[in-house]
Short mmCIF file of C-alpha atoms in Angstrom, two decimals:
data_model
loop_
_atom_site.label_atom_id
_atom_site.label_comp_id
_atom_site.label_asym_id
_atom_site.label_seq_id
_atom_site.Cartn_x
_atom_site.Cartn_y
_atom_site.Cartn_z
CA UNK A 1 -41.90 64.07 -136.98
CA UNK A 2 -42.65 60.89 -138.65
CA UNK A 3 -40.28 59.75 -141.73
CA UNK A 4 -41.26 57.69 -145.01
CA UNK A 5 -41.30 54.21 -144.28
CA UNK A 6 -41.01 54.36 -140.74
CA UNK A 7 -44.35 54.41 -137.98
CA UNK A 8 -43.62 56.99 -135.43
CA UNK A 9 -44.60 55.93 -132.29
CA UNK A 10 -44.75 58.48 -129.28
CA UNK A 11 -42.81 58.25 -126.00
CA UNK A 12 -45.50 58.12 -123.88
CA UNK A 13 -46.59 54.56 -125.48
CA UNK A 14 -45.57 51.72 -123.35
CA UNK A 15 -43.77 49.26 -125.68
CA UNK A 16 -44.10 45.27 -125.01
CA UNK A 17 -41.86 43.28 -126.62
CA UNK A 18 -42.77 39.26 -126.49
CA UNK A 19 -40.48 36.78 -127.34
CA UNK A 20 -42.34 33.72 -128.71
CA UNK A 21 -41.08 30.51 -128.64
CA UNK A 22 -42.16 27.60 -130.57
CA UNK A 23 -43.70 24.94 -127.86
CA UNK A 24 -41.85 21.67 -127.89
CA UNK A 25 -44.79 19.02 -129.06
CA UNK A 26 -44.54 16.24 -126.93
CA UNK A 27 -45.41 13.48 -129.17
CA UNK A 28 -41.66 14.57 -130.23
CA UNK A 29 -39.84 13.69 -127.03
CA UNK A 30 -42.07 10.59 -126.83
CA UNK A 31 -40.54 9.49 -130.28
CA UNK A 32 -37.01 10.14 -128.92
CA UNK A 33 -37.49 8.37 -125.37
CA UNK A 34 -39.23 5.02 -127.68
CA UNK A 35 -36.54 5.28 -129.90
CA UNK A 36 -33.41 5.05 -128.04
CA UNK A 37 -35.37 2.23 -125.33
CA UNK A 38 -36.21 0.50 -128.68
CA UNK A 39 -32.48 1.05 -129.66
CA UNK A 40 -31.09 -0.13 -126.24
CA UNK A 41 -33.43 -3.28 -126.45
CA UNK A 42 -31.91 -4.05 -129.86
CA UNK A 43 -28.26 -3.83 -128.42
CA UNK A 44 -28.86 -6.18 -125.83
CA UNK A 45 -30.46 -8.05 -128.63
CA UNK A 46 -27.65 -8.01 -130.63
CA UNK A 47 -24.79 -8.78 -127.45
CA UNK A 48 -26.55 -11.90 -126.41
CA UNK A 49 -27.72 -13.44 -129.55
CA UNK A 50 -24.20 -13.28 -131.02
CA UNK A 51 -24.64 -11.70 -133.91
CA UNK A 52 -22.06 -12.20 -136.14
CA UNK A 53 -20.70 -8.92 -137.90
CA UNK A 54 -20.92 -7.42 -134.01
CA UNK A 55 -18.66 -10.22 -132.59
CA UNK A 56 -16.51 -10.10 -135.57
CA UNK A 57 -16.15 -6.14 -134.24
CA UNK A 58 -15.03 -7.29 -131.40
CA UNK A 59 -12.86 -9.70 -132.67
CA UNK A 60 -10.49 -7.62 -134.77
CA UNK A 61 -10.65 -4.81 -131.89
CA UNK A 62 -9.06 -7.65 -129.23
CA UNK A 63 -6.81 -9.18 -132.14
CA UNK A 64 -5.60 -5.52 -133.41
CA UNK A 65 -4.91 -3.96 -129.65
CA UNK A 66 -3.09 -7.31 -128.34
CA UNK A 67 -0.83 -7.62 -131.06
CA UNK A 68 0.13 -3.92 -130.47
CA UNK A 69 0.44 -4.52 -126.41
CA UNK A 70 2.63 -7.49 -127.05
CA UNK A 71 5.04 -6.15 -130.03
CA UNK A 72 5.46 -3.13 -128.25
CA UNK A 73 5.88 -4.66 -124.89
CA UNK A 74 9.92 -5.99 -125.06
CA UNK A 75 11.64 -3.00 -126.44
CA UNK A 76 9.53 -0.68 -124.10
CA UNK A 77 10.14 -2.60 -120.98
CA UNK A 78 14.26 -2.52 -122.26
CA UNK A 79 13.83 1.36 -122.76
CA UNK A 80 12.38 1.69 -119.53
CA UNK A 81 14.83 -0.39 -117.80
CA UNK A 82 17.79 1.28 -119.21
CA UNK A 83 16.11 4.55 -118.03
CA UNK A 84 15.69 3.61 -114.51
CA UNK A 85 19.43 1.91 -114.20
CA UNK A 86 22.10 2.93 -116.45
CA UNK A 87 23.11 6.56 -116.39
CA UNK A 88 23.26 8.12 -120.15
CA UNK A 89 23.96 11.03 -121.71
CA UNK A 90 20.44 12.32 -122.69
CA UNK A 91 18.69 10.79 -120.23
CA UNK A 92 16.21 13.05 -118.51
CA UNK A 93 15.46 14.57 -121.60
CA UNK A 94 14.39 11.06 -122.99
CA UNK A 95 12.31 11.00 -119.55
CA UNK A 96 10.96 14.00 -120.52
CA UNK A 97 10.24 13.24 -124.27
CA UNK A 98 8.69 10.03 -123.17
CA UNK A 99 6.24 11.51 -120.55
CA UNK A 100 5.19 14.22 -123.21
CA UNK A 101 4.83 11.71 -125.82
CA UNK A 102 1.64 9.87 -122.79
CA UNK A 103 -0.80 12.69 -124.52
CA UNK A 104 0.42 12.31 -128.10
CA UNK A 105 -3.36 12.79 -130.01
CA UNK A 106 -4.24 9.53 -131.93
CA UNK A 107 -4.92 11.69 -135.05
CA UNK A 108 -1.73 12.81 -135.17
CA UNK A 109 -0.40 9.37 -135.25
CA UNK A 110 -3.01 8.44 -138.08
CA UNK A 111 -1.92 11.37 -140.21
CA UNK A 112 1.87 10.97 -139.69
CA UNK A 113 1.17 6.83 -141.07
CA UNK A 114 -1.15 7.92 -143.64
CA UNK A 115 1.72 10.28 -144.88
CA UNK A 116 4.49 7.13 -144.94
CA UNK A 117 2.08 4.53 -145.76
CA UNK A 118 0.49 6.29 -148.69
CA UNK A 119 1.09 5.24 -152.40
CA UNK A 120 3.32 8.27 -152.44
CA UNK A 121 4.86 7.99 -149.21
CA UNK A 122 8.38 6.33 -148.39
CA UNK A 123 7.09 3.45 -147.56
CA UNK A 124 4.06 3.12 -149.87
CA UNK A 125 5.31 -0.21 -151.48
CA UNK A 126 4.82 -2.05 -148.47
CA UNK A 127 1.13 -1.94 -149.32
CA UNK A 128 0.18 -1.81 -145.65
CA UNK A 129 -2.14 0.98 -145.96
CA UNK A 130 -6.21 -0.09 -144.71
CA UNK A 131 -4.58 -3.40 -143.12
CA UNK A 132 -4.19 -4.33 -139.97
CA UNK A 133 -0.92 -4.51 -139.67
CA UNK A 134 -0.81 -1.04 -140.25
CA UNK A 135 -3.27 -0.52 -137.42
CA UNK A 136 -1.31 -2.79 -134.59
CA UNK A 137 1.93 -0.20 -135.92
CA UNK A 138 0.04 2.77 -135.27
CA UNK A 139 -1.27 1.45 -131.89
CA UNK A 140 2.28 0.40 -130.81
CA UNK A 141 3.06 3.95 -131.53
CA UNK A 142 0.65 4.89 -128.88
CA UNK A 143 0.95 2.55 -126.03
CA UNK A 144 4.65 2.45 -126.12
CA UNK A 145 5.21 5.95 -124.24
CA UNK A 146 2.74 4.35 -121.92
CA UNK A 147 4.46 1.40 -121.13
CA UNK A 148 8.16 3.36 -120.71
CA UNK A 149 6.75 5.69 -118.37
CA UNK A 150 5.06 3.52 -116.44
CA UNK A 151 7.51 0.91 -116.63
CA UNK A 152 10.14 3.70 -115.78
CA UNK A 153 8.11 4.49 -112.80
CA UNK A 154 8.25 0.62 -111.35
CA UNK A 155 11.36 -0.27 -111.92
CA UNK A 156 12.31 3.57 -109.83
CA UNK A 157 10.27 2.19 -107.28
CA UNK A 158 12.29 -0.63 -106.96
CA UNK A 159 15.11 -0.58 -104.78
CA UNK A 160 18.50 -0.20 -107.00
CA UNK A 161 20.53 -2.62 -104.76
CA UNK A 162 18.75 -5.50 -105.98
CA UNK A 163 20.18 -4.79 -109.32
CA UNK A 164 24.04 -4.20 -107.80
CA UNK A 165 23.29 -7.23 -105.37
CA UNK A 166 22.17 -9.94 -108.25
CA UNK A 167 25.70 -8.49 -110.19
CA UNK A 168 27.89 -8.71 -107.26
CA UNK A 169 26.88 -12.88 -106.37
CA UNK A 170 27.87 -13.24 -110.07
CA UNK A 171 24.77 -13.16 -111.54
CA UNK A 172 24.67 -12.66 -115.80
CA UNK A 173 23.23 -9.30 -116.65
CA UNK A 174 20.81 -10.65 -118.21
CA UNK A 175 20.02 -12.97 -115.01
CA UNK A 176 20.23 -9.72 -113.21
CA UNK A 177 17.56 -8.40 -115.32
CA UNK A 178 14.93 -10.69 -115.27
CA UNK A 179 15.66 -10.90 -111.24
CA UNK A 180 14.89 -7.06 -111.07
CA UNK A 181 11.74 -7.79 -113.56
CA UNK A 182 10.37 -10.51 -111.54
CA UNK A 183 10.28 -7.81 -108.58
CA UNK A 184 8.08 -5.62 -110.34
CA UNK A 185 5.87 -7.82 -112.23
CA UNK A 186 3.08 -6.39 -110.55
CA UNK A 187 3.81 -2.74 -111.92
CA UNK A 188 4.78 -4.13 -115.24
CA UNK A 189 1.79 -5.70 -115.63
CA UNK A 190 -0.50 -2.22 -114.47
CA UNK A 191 1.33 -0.77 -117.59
CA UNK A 192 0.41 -3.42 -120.13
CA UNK A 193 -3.45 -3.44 -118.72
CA UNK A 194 -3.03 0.53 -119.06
CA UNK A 195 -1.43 0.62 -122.56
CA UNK A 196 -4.06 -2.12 -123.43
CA UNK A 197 -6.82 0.20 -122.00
CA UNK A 198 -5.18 3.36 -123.70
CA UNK A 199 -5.55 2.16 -127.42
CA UNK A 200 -8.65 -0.04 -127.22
CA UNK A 201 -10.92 2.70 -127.47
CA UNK A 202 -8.51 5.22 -129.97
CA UNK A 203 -10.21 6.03 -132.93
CA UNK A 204 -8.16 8.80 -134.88
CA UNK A 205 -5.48 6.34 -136.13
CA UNK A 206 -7.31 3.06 -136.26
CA UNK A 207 -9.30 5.10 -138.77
CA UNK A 208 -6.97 7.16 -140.82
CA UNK A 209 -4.91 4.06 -141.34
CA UNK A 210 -7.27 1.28 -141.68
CA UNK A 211 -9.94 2.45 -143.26
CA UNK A 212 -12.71 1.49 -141.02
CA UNK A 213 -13.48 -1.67 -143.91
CA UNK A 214 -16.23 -3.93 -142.57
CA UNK A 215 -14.74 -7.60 -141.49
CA UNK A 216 -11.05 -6.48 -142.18
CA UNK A 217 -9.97 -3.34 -140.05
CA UNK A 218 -13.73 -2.06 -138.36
CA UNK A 219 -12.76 -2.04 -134.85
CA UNK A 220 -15.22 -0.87 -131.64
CA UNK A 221 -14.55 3.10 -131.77
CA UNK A 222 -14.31 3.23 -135.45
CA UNK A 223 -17.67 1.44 -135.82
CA UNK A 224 -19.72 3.06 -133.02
CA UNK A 225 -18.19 6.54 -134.91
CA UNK A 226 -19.96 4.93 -138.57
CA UNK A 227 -23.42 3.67 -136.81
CA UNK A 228 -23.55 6.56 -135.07
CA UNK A 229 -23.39 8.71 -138.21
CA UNK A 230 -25.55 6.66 -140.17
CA UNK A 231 -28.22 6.86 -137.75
CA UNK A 232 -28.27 2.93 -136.39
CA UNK A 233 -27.92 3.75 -132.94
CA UNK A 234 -28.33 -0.39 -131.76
CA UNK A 235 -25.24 -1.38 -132.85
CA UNK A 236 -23.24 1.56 -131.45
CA UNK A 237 -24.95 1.12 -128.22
CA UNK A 238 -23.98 -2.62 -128.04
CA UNK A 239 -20.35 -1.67 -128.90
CA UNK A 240 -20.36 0.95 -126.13
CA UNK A 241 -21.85 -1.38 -123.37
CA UNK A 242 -18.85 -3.70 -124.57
CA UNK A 243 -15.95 -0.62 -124.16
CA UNK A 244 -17.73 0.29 -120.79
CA UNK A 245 -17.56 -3.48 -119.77
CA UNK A 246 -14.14 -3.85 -120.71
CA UNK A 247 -13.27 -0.43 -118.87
CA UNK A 248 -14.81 -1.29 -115.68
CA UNK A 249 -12.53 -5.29 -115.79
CA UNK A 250 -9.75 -2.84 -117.09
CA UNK A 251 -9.85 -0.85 -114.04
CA UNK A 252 -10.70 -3.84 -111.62
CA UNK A 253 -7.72 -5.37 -112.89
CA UNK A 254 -5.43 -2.50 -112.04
CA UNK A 255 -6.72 -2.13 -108.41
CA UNK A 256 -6.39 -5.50 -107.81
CA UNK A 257 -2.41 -5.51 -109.28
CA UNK A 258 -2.00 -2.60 -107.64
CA UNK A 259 -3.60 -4.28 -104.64
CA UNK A 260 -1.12 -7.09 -104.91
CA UNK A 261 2.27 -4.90 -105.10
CA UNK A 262 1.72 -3.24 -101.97
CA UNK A 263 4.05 -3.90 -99.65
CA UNK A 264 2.41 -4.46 -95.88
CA UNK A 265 4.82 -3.45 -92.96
#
């Protein structure tokens, strides 16, 4: 029995429902394809003419990440030393807090900075807020679990007696240490080119903390994340063909120091 405002329609009806879809036009996906070719053809543009505010990208991203590598490099290698050769109260749990801190999110670093760094925070009159020195602090942050761990793991892989052996023919303990270094130079160096690698390409704390200000603290990641919102696709391409560069020499680097430190029976 048919209701008000509804069209009864009987059983014996077959019902076809079609689903229409609107056709994709083509001329669209022509327009994408031209523009990212035209954008890729301005990156390469851009990397081999030198322009200016790129390289100056690239600049402060090598400047930033070095210092971090190299101010965090001493006290990890001494961490990571003391972990692999002196027994300590604490010390598997410092193992343990080290290899948890490897996956520490680079946000989380940003925010806990922002927080100290602020105008409000403790140490808000140090007026390092959108520098780079607050940057480099905030990258040491994150390689320096790296560089223990993997440190940690070289120095292990050393054997122990060298340590005893250098003490026992009177050897200084600090001669005795930069013996046992020299041993694993090879797997020292694997964990600076790692920790290098590891905080090249963050972007959560390099832009929390330093504000992502053009020709002060714009680094690769936190520009490719700007040109990339903006719509200017050339630049960000050019900046990722740099990161993927410096990846693949990254990795080269590690095979071949990895290469070097085996041991051939």
């Amino acid at each position: 029995m048919p209701t008000e405002g509804l069209t009864w329609v009987p059983s014996s009806w077959p019902v076809i429902i079609c689903l229409h879809q609107s056709p994709v036009k083509l001329e669209e996906l022509e327009s994408d394809v031209d523009t990212l070719s035209e954008a890729s053809r301005q990156a390469l543009y851009l990397l081999f003419t030198g322009d200016p505010a790129l390289w100056t990208i690239i600049g402060i991203s090598f400047a930033v990440s070095l210092r971090a590598v190299i101010f965090a490099a001493p006290a990890a290698l001494v961490c990571a030393f003391l972990l692999a050769y002196i027994q300590f109260p604490g010390r598997r749990l410092a193992i343990t807090l080290f290899n948890t801190a490897l996956s520490i999110p680079a946000v989380v670093v940003g925010l806990t900075l922002y927080m100290l760094l602020s105008r409000v925070g403790p140490l808000g009159d140090l007026k390092l807020l959108f520098t780079q020195d607050a940057m480099v602090i905030g990258q040491m942050i994150l390689c320096f679990p790296i560089l223990v761990a993997m440190g940690h793991a070289a120095l292990q892989a050393t054997d122990r007696r060298l340590w005893e052996t250098a003490l026992t023919l009177g050897a200084t303990p600090i001669r005795a240490f930069l013996t046992v270094i020299h041993e694993t130079r090879f797997g020292l160096t694997a964990a600076l080119v790692a920790g290098f690698g590891r905080i090249i390409a963050e972007v959560g704390s390099s832009m929390m903390v330093g504000g992502n200000i053009l020709n002060h603290t714009r680094n690769i990641p936190t520009a490719i994340a700007l040109e990339t919102s903006r719509g200017s696709f050339a630049q960000g391409i050019a900046l990722g063909l740099v990161l993927l560069l410096l990846s693949l020499a990254l990795n080269l680097t590690l095979s071949s120091i990895q290469g070097k430190g085996e041991v051939i029976p």
